[in-house]
Coordinates of C-alpha atoms in Angstrom, one line a residue:
X1 CA -42.0 -12.3 8.4
X2 CA -38.6 -12.7 9.5
X3 CA -35.7 -11.2 7.5
X4 CA -34.1 -13.6 4.8
X5 CA -30.4 -14.3 5.3
X6 CA -29.0 -12.0 2.9
X7 CA -31.2 -9.1 3.8
X8 CA -29.9 -6.1 4.4
X9 CA -31.2 -5.9 8.4
X10 CA -30.0 -9.3 8.8
X11 CA -26.1 -8.9 7.3
X12 CA -23.0 -9.0 9.9
X13 CA -22.9 -6.0 11.2
X14 CA -18.7 -6.0 11.5
X15 CA -19.8 -5.9 7.2
X16 CA -21.3 -2.6 7.7
X17 CA -19.0 -0.9 9.8
X18 CA -16.1 -1.6 7.1
X19 CA -15.4 1.1 5.9
X20 CA -12.9 1.9 2.3
X21 CA -12.6 5.6 0.5
X22 CA -10.8 4.0 -2.0
X23 CA -13.7 2.7 -3.7
X24 CA -16.2 4.8 -1.7
X25 CA -18.7 7.6 -2.8
X26 CA -15.5 9.7 -4.8
X27 CA -14.6 6.4 -6.7
X28 CA -18.2 5.9 -7.5
X29 CA -19.5 9.1 -8.5
X30 CA -16.4 9.1 -10.8
X31 CA -17.8 6.0 -12.2
X32 CA -21.4 7.6 -13.1
X33 CA -19.6 10.8 -14.9
X34 CA -17.0 8.6 -17.0
X35 CA -20.6 6.3 -17.7
X36 CA -21.9 10.2 -18.5
X37 CA -19.0 10.5 -20.9
X38 CA -16.3 13.2 -18.7
X39 CA -13.2 12.6 -19.0
X40 CA -12.1 11.1 -15.6
X41 CA -8.4 10.6 -14.0
X42 CA -8.5 8.3 -11.6
X43 CA -5.9 9.3 -9.1
X44 CA -7.8 7.6 -6.6
X45 CA -6.2 4.0 -6.3
X46 CA -2.2 3.2 -6.9
X47 CA -2.9 1.3 -9.6
X48 CA -0.4 2.4 -12.7
X49 CA -0.7 0.2 -15.4
X50 CA -4.3 2.2 -15.1
X51 CA -2.7 4.9 -15.5
X52 CA -0.9 4.6 -18.6
X53 CA 2.4 2.4 -16.8
X54 CA 4.1 0.0 -19.3
X55 CA 4.1 -3.5 -17.7
X56 CA 7.7 -4.8 -18.1
X57 CA 8.7 -7.4 -20.8
X58 CA 10.3 -10.0 -19.5
X59 CA 8.5 -11.0 -17.1
X60 CA 5.8 -10.5 -19.5
X61 CA 7.2 -13.3 -21.5
X62 CA 7.7 -15.3 -19.3
X63 CA 4.3 -15.6 -18.0
X64 CA 3.1 -15.2 -22.0
X65 CA 5.1 -18.7 -22.2
X66 CA 4.6 -21.1 -18.7
X67 CA 0.5 -19.4 -20.0
X68 CA 0.8 -21.2 -23.6
X69 CA 3.9 -23.9 -23.1
X70 CA 2.6 -25.7 -26.2
X71 CA 5.0 -22.1 -27.8
X72 CA 8.0 -23.2 -26.3
X73 CA 7.4 -26.8 -28.9
X74 CA 7.9 -24.1 -31.7
X75 CA 10.6 -24.2 -33.5
X76 CA 10.5 -20.5 -34.0
X77 CA 9.3 -19.6 -30.8
X78 CA 13.3 -18.2 -30.3
X79 CA 12.8 -15.3 -32.6
X80 CA 9.9 -14.2 -30.7
X81 CA 11.4 -14.3 -27.3
X82 CA 14.9 -14.3 -25.8
X83 CA 16.9 -17.4 -24.6
X84 CA 16.9 -16.3 -21.5
X85 CA 13.0 -15.2 -21.2
X86 CA 12.5 -19.4 -22.4
X87 CA 14.5 -21.0 -20.0
X88 CA 12.7 -19.3 -17.1
X89 CA 9.6 -20.1 -18.0
X90 CA 10.7 -23.5 -18.1
X91 CA 11.8 -23.4 -15.5
X92 CA 9.0 -22.4 -13.5
X93 CA 6.3 -25.5 -15.2
X94 CA 8.7 -27.4 -13.9
X95 CA 8.4 -26.2 -10.4
X96 CA 4.3 -26.7 -10.0
X97 CA 2.9 -30.3 -11.3
X98 CA 0.4 -29.7 -14.0
X99 CA 1.9 -25.6 -14.9
X100 CA -0.6 -22.6 -14.0
X101 CA -4.3 -24.5 -14.4
X102 CA -2.7 -26.9 -11.6
X103 CA -3.2 -25.6 -7.9
X104 CA -0.1 -25.0 -5.8
X105 CA 1.1 -25.3 -1.9
X106 CA -1.7 -23.7 -0.1
X107 CA 1.7 -22.3 0.9
X108 CA 2.4 -20.9 -2.4
X109 CA 5.2 -23.0 -4.8
X110 CA 8.4 -24.5 -2.7
X111 CA 10.5 -23.3 -5.6
X112 CA 9.4 -19.9 -5.5
X113 CA 9.5 -19.0 -2.0
X114 CA 13.4 -20.0 -2.2
X115 CA 14.2 -17.7 -4.6
X116 CA 11.8 -15.0 -2.0
X117 CA 14.3 -16.4 0.6
X118 CA 17.3 -15.5 -1.3
X119 CA 16.4 -12.0 -2.1
X120 CA 15.3 -11.3 1.8
X121 CA 18.1 -13.0 2.2
X122 CA 20.9 -10.6 -0.4
X123 CA 18.4 -7.8 1.2
X124 CA 19.2 -7.6 4.6
X125 CA 22.1 -10.2 5.8
X126 CA 20.7 -12.3 7.4
X127 CA 19.0 -15.9 7.0
X128 CA 15.3 -16.4 5.8
X129 CA 13.8 -19.5 5.7
X130 CA 11.1 -20.5 2.4
X131 CA 8.9 -22.5 5.4
X132 CA 8.8 -19.2 6.5
X133 CA 7.0 -17.6 3.2
X134 CA 3.9 -17.9 2.8
X135 CA 2.6 -16.5 -1.1
X136 CA -0.4 -14.8 -1.0
X137 CA -3.3 -13.1 -3.9
X138 CA -1.3 -9.6 -2.9
X139 CA -0.3 -8.3 0.0
X140 CA -4.4 -7.3 1.1
X141 CA -4.8 -11.5 1.4
X142 CA -1.7 -11.9 3.3
X143 CA -2.7 -8.5 6.5
X144 CA -6.1 -10.3 6.3
X145 CA -4.7 -13.4 6.7
X146 CA -2.8 -12.8 9.6
X147 CA -4.8 -10.2 10.8
X148 CA -8.0 -12.1 11.1
X149 CA -4.9 -14.9 13.0
X150 CA -4.7 -12.3 15.9
X151 CA -8.2 -10.7 16.1
X152 CA -10.6 -12.8 18.8
X153 CA -12.5 -9.8 19.3
X154 CA -13.5 -6.6 20.1
X155 CA -11.2 -6.0 22.8
X156 CA -8.3 -6.5 21.2
X157 CA -7.0 -3.7 19.1
X158 CA -4.6 -3.6 17.0
X159 CA -2.1 0.0 16.0
X160 CA -2.7 1.1 13.2
X161 CA -1.3 4.1 11.9
X162 CA -3.4 7.9 11.6
X163 CA -3.1 8.7 8.2
X164 CA -3.4 4.8 7.2
X165 CA -4.6 2.9 4.3
X166 CA -8.6 2.0 4.9
X167 CA -6.8 -1.6 4.4
X168 CA -6.5 -2.0 7.7
X169 CA -9.3 0.2 9.2
X170 CA -11.7 -2.1 6.9
X171 CA -9.9 -5.9 7.5
X172 CA -10.2 -4.7 11.3
X173 CA -13.5 -3.7 11.2
X174 CA -14.6 -7.2 9.5
X175 CA -13.2 -9.2 12.3
X176 CA -14.8 -7.9 15.1
X177 CA -11.6 -6.4 16.4
X178 CA -10.6 -2.0 17.4
X179 CA -8.7 0.1 15.5
X180 CA -6.6 1.7 18.0
X181 CA -5.4 5.2 16.1
X182 CA -1.3 6.4 16.7
X183 CA -1.1 9.7 14.9
X184 CA 1.7 10.8 13.0
X185 CA 3.2 14.3 12.9
X186 CA 2.7 16.4 9.6
X187 CA 5.1 19.0 11.1
X188 CA 7.6 16.2 10.8
X189 CA 7.1 15.4 8.3
X190 CA 5.3 12.6 8.9
X191 CA 7.3 11.2 11.4
X192 CA 6.5 8.8 14.4
X193 CA 6.9 9.8 17.9
X194 CA 6.9 7.3 20.8
X195 CA 5.2 9.5 23.4
X196 CA 1.8 9.2 20.8
X197 CA 2.3 5.2 21.1
X198 CA 2.5 5.0 24.9
X199 CA -0.5 7.9 24.8
X200 CA -2.9 5.7 22.5
X201 CA -1.6 1.7 23.8
X202 CA -2.5 3.2 27.5
X203 CA -6.0 5.6 25.9
X204 CA -6.6 1.6 24.9
X205 CA -6.2 -0.1 27.9
X206 CA -7.5 2.2 30.4
X207 CA -11.3 1.1 27.7
X208 CA -10.6 -2.4 28.3
X209 CA -8.8 -3.4 24.5
X210 CA -5.9 -5.7 24.9
X211 CA -3.7 -4.2 22.3
X212 CA -1.8 -7.0 20.5
X213 CA 0.1 -5.7 17.4
X214 CA 1.2 -2.8 15.3
X215 CA 1.0 -1.5 12.0
X216 CA 3.6 -0.1 10.3
X217 CA 3.5 1.2 7.4
X218 CA 7.0 2.2 5.3
X219 CA 7.3 4.1 2.7
X220 CA 4.0 5.4 4.0
X221 CA 0.8 4.8 2.3
X222 CA -0.6 7.3 2.5
X223 CA 1.5 10.0 3.6
X224 CA 5.1 8.9 1.7
X225 CA 7.3 9.6 4.2
X226 CA 10.3 6.5 4.6
X227 CA 11.4 5.5 7.9
X228 CA 14.4 6.6 9.7
X229 CA 17.3 3.0 11.0
X230 CA 16.4 4.9 14.1
X231 CA 13.0 4.9 14.1
X232 CA 12.5 1.3 13.2
X233 CA 14.8 0.4 16.5
X234 CA 12.2 2.8 18.5
X235 CA 8.9 0.4 17.4
X236 CA 10.3 -2.3 17.8
X237 CA 11.8 -1.7 20.9
X238 CA 8.2 -0.6 21.9
X239 CA 6.8 -3.8 20.5
X240 CA 9.5 -6.1 22.3
X241 CA 8.4 -3.8 26.2
X242 CA 4.8 -3.8 25.5
X243 CA 4.5 -7.8 24.0
X244 CA 2.8 -6.5 20.7
X245 CA 3.3 -8.6 17.3
X246 CA 4.8 -5.9 14.6
X247 CA 2.7 -5.8 10.9
X248 CA 5.3 -4.5 8.2
X249 CA 4.1 -3.1 5.5
X250 CA 7.0 -2.6 3.1
X251 CA 4.9 -2.8 -0.5
X252 CA 5.9 0.5 -1.6
X253 CA 10.2 -0.1 -1.0
X254 CA 11.2 -0.1 -4.6
X255 CA 9.3 3.5 -4.8
X256 CA 12.2 5.7 -3.0
X257 CA 12.7 9.4 -4.3
X258 CA 15.0 11.4 -2.3
X259 CA 19.0 9.9 -1.0
X260 CA 18.9 10.2 2.4
X261 CA 16.2 8.3 4.2
X262 CA 16.2 4.5 1.3
X263 CA 14.7 1.8 2.1
X264 CA 15.7 -0.6 4.9
X265 CA 13.6 -3.8 6.3
X266 CA 12.1 -3.4 9.8
X267 CA 14.0 -7.3 9.9
X268 CA 16.9 -6.0 9.3
X269 CA 16.9 -3.4 12.1
X270 CA 15.3 -6.4 14.6
X271 CA 18.2 -8.9 13.9
X272 CA 20.7 -6.2 13.5
X273 CA 20.2 -5.1 16.9
X274 CA 20.4 -9.1 18.3
X275 CA 19.7 -10.9 21.7
X276 CA 17.1 -11.1 23.2
X277 CA 14.8 -8.6 21.2
X278 CA 15.8 -10.5 17.8
X279 CA 15.2 -13.5 19.0
X280 CA 12.0 -12.8 20.2
X281 CA 9.8 -10.3 19.0
X282 CA 7.2 -11.1 17.0
X283 CA 7.7 -9.8 12.8
X284 CA 5.4 -10.2 9.8
X285 CA 6.8 -8.6 6.9
X286 CA 4.7 -8.1 4.1
X287 CA 5.6 -7.5 -0.1
X288 CA 4.1 -7.4 -3.5
X289 CA 4.1 -7.6 -7.3
X290 CA 1.5 -4.6 -7.1
X291 CA 4.3 -1.9 -6.4
X292 CA 7.8 -1.0 -7.3
X293 CA 8.3 -0.4 -11.4
X294 CA 6.4 -3.3 -12.1
X295 CA 2.9 -2.0 -10.5
X296 CA 0.9 -5.9 -11.7
X297 CA -1.7 -4.5 -9.9
X298 CA -4.1 -7.3 -11.4
X299 CA -1.8 -10.7 -11.3
X300 CA -2.6 -10.0 -7.1
X301 CA 0.4 -11.5 -6.1
X302 CA 2.3 -11.2 -2.9
X303 CA 3.4 -12.7 0.0
X304 CA 4.6 -12.5 3.9
X305 CA 7.4 -13.2 5.8
X306 CA 7.4 -14.7 9.3
X307 CA 9.8 -14.1 12.2
X308 CA 10.5 -15.6 15.2
X309 CA 6.4 -17.1 15.4
X310 CA 6.2 -20.1 17.2
X311 CA 5.3 -23.4 15.3
X312 CA 2.5 -24.3 16.7
X313 CA 1.2 -20.9 15.3
X314 CA 2.4 -21.4 12.1
X315 CA 0.9 -24.2 11.7
X316 CA -2.6 -22.8 12.3
X317 CA -1.5 -20.1 9.8
X318 CA -1.4 -22.7 7.2
X319 CA -5.0 -24.3 8.7
X320 CA -6.1 -20.9 6.6
X321 CA -5.0 -20.6 3.7
X322 CA -5.5 -24.2 2.9
X323 CA -9.0 -23.5 3.2
X324 CA -8.5 -21.3 0.1
X325 CA -6.8 -24.1 -1.4
X326 CA -4.0 -22.8 -3.5
X327 CA -2.8 -18.9 -4.0
X328 CA -2.4 -18.2 -8.3
X329 CA -0.6 -19.2 -9.4
X330 CA 1.1 -16.9 -12.3
X331 CA 1.2 -14.1 -9.9
X332 CA 3.7 -16.8 -7.8
X333 CA 6.3 -16.8 -11.2
X334 CA 5.4 -13.0 -11.0
X335 CA 6.5 -12.9 -7.7
X336 CA 9.6 -14.7 -9.1
X337 CA 10.6 -12.9 -11.7
X338 CA 10.5 -9.4 -8.7
X339 CA 12.5 -11.2 -6.1
X340 CA 14.6 -13.1 -8.8
X341 CA 15.2 -10.5 -11.9
X342 CA 17.5 -10.5 -15.0
X343 CA 20.8 -10.9 -13.8
X344 CA 24.1 -9.3 -15.9
X345 CA 25.1 -11.4 -18.7
X346 CA 21.6 -12.2 -19.1
X347 CA 20.4 -10.6 -22.6
X348 CA 17.1 -9.2 -21.5
X349 CA 19.1 -8.3 -18.4
X350 CA 20.0 -4.4 -20.1
X351 CA 16.2 -3.8 -21.4
X352 CA 14.9 -4.7 -17.8
X353 CA 17.7 -2.5 -16.2
X354 CA 16.1 0.5 -18.6
X355 CA 12.6 -0.3 -18.5
X356 CA 12.7 -0.3 -14.3
X357 CA 15.4 2.5 -14.2
X358 CA 13.2 4.4 -16.7
X359 CA 9.6 3.6 -14.6
X360 CA 11.1 4.8 -10.9
X361 CA 13.1 7.6 -12.4
X362 CA 10.1 9.4 -13.6
X363 CA 8.0 8.9 -10.6
X364 CA 10.9 10.6 -9.1
X365 CA 10.2 13.6 -10.9
X366 CA 6.9 13.7 -11.2
X367 CA 7.1 13.2 -6.3
X368 CA 8.5 16.6 -7.5
X369 CA 6.0 18.2 -9.5
X370 CA 3.3 17.2 -7.6
X371 CA 4.7 18.7 -4.3
X372 CA 5.4 21.7 -5.4
X373 CA 2.9 21.7 -7.9
X374 CA 0.7 21.8 -4.3
X375 CA 2.8 24.3 -2.7
X376 CA 1.6 26.9 -5.2
X377 CA -1.8 27.0 -4.2
X378 CA -3.5 28.9 -2.2
X379 CA -4.3 27.4 1.6
X380 CA -2.7 23.9 -0.1
X381 CA 0.5 23.0 2.1
X382 CA 2.7 19.2 1.3
X383 CA 5.0 17.8 2.6
X384 CA 7.1 16.0 0.2
X385 CA 6.3 12.4 -1.5
X386 CA 9.8 10.4 0.4
X387 CA 8.7 7.3 -1.0
X388 CA 5.6 5.5 -1.9
X389 CA 2.8 6.0 -4.7
X390 CA 1.3 9.3 -2.8
X391 CA 0.8 12.8 -2.3
X392 CA -1.0 13.4 0.9
X393 CA -1.4 17.4 0.7
X394 CA -3.6 19.3 3.9
X395 CA -6.7 21.4 3.1
X396 CA -6.9 24.5 4.8
X397 CA -10.4 25.2 4.1
X398 CA -12.2 28.7 4.8
X399 CA -15.0 28.8 8.1
X400 CA -17.6 29.5 5.0
X401 CA -16.1 26.2 2.8
X402 CA -16.7 24.1 6.6
X403 CA -20.1 26.0 7.3
X404 CA -21.7 25.0 3.4
X405 CA -20.4 21.2 3.8
X406 CA -21.5 21.0 7.3
X407 CA -25.8 22.3 6.1
X408 CA -25.4 19.8 2.3
X409 CA -24.7 17.0 5.5
X410 CA -20.7 16.1 4.1
X411 CA -17.7 15.9 5.4
X412 CA -15.5 19.6 4.4
X413 CA -12.9 17.6 2.4
X414 CA -16.0 15.3 0.5
X415 CA -17.6 18.4 -0.2
X416 CA -13.5 19.5 -1.6
X417 CA -13.0 16.4 -3.3
X418 CA -16.7 16.3 -5.1
X419 CA -16.5 19.6 -5.8
X420 CA -13.1 18.7 -7.6
X421 CA -14.0 15.8 -9.6
X422 CA -16.6 18.0 -10.9
X423 CA -15.1 20.7 -11.8
X424 CA -11.5 19.2 -13.4
X425 CA -12.5 15.2 -13.8
X426 CA -9.5 14.5 -11.0
X427 CA -10.6 11.5 -8.8
X428 CA -9.0 12.2 -4.9
X429 CA -9.8 10.6 -2.4
X430 CA -11.2 12.3 0.6
X431 CA -8.1 12.6 4.3
X432 CA -10.7 11.6 6.3
X433 CA -11.2 8.1 4.7
X434 CA -7.3 7.8 5.8
X435 CA -8.3 9.3 9.1
X436 CA -7.0 13.0 10.2
X437 CA -6.7 15.3 13.1
X438 CA -9.7 17.3 14.2
X439 CA -10.7 19.5 12.2
X440 CA -7.3 19.1 9.8
X441 CA -8.7 17.9 6.3
X442 CA -6.4 16.3 3.7
X443 CA -7.2 14.8 0.2
X444 CA -5.1 11.7 -1.4
X445 CA -3.8 11.4 -5.0
X446 CA -1.0 8.9 -6.5
X447 CA 1.9 10.4 -8.6
X448 CA 1.0 8.2 -11.2
X449 CA -0.6 10.2 -14.2
X450 CA 1.5 10.1 -17.0
X451 CA 5.2 12.7 -16.1
X452 CA 4.0 14.3 -20.0
X453 CA 0.5 14.6 -18.1
X454 CA 1.4 16.2 -14.3
X455 CA 2.1 20.0 -15.1
X456 CA -1.3 19.8 -17.1
X457 CA -3.2 18.1 -14.4
X458 CA -1.5 20.7 -11.7
X459 CA -3.2 23.6 -13.3
X460 CA -6.3 22.5 -13.2
X461 CA -5.4 21.5 -10.1
X462 CA -4.8 25.2 -9.2
X463 CA -7.2 27.1 -11.4
X464 CA -10.1 24.9 -9.1
X465 CA -9.0 25.2 -5.3
X466 CA -8.0 28.6 -6.4
X467 CA -11.9 29.9 -8.1
X468 CA -13.0 27.5 -4.6
X469 CA -10.8 29.8 -2.1
X470 CA -11.8 33.4 -3.8
X471 CA -15.4 31.9 -3.3
X472 CA -15.0 30.3 0.2
X473 CA -12.7 32.8 1.8
X474 CA -13.9 35.5 4.3
X475 CA -11.6 37.9 4.4
X476 CA -12.0 39.0 7.3
X477 CA -9.2 37.8 8.7
X478 CA -8.7 33.9 7.1
X479 CA -5.1 33.9 5.7
X480 CA -3.3 30.7 4.3
X481 CA -1.8 29.9 7.8

């Protein structure tokens, strides 16, 4: 008898090949342990509200009024909601006929795309066209739309930083393309070496792969580094010379924990470089409400902006977006408020600033606590988290631990992370899920647990790690270095 369409044997092979480590084996085991009653600290995914971050008050007030517009007719509405939240809710309700229950334009509500364009223009100092901005259900949906447009088959490659966020490896597999890795240099604080890029492209081409695009994640996920202006210029010049589109994943641009390297967008650097590159290089930039001090992961709001993309291609991207009819409308409103928050003089301004600054300052402290905590552990070294939401420590596993993992049929850092989970309840992601150099092992954890819990979590990690190393170290010569 022939297999049915949904029998495993007959499924699309690209689906089977796609892997997503953030919700992989470790997460599934953590979920099992949670059902058994064990307390689990889910640091495997950048999900701020799930780890106790409070939502910002003003955007929730505005969306509450948009979701229940009959409240606006209540004579007591001013007792519960500030006047600026009421005015903003009325503003957004006029932008989409039928309110939150109706589809919007497939590109997103024009008035909100205009707010996004004004935000980009203010950030970068260059004009932004709302017609070249598409609102999406989170940045991930936008990334997948663009990769789907670019990848024509397995002969097409996309340069992706390694370690990488597994959205890229999974989506490239799903669309039948080839991931072309370029390694970041851990010893140079996860910096990018242009010579590595050239080598990766040459190697891919020698295998018959047409490299079509390059991904940058800035600030980095899982590595937490911030790209310098000089690095961005090199990248843009490289893409121009090699005729590559650049995909700028900039979702962590609000998450900066040092002053030496502030976030600067790829678009600003491109425009600063001037013609011909500023008029010709294809750039798509992504942002979201899921990160920063918003952390509204469940709302699924995002956008991408296209620079120098030909009009006919924009039409094709619009067609693909139209298949889903409309991005989530409440999420579009969150995006509108992220790019156009309360201003000085508004009733809600002081409270909004207190909340948002408090979150970022706490994250800055947590980044330091976590980095210092890892570096105090035996056989663990960790670069400081300059930005984003993650630490990515290298775990220098003793040979006996690597042998034990092989006997168990596990990748060594998977075994380490599983033992960490069982012993402490801390759910992380093994570095092998992001890609890493042969024989080098890491784990990724978010810096998102509550600040007051962080010392206890790091103490728990240190106790586990040092006992693990005690168990597996070979005292005949294996050392920290």
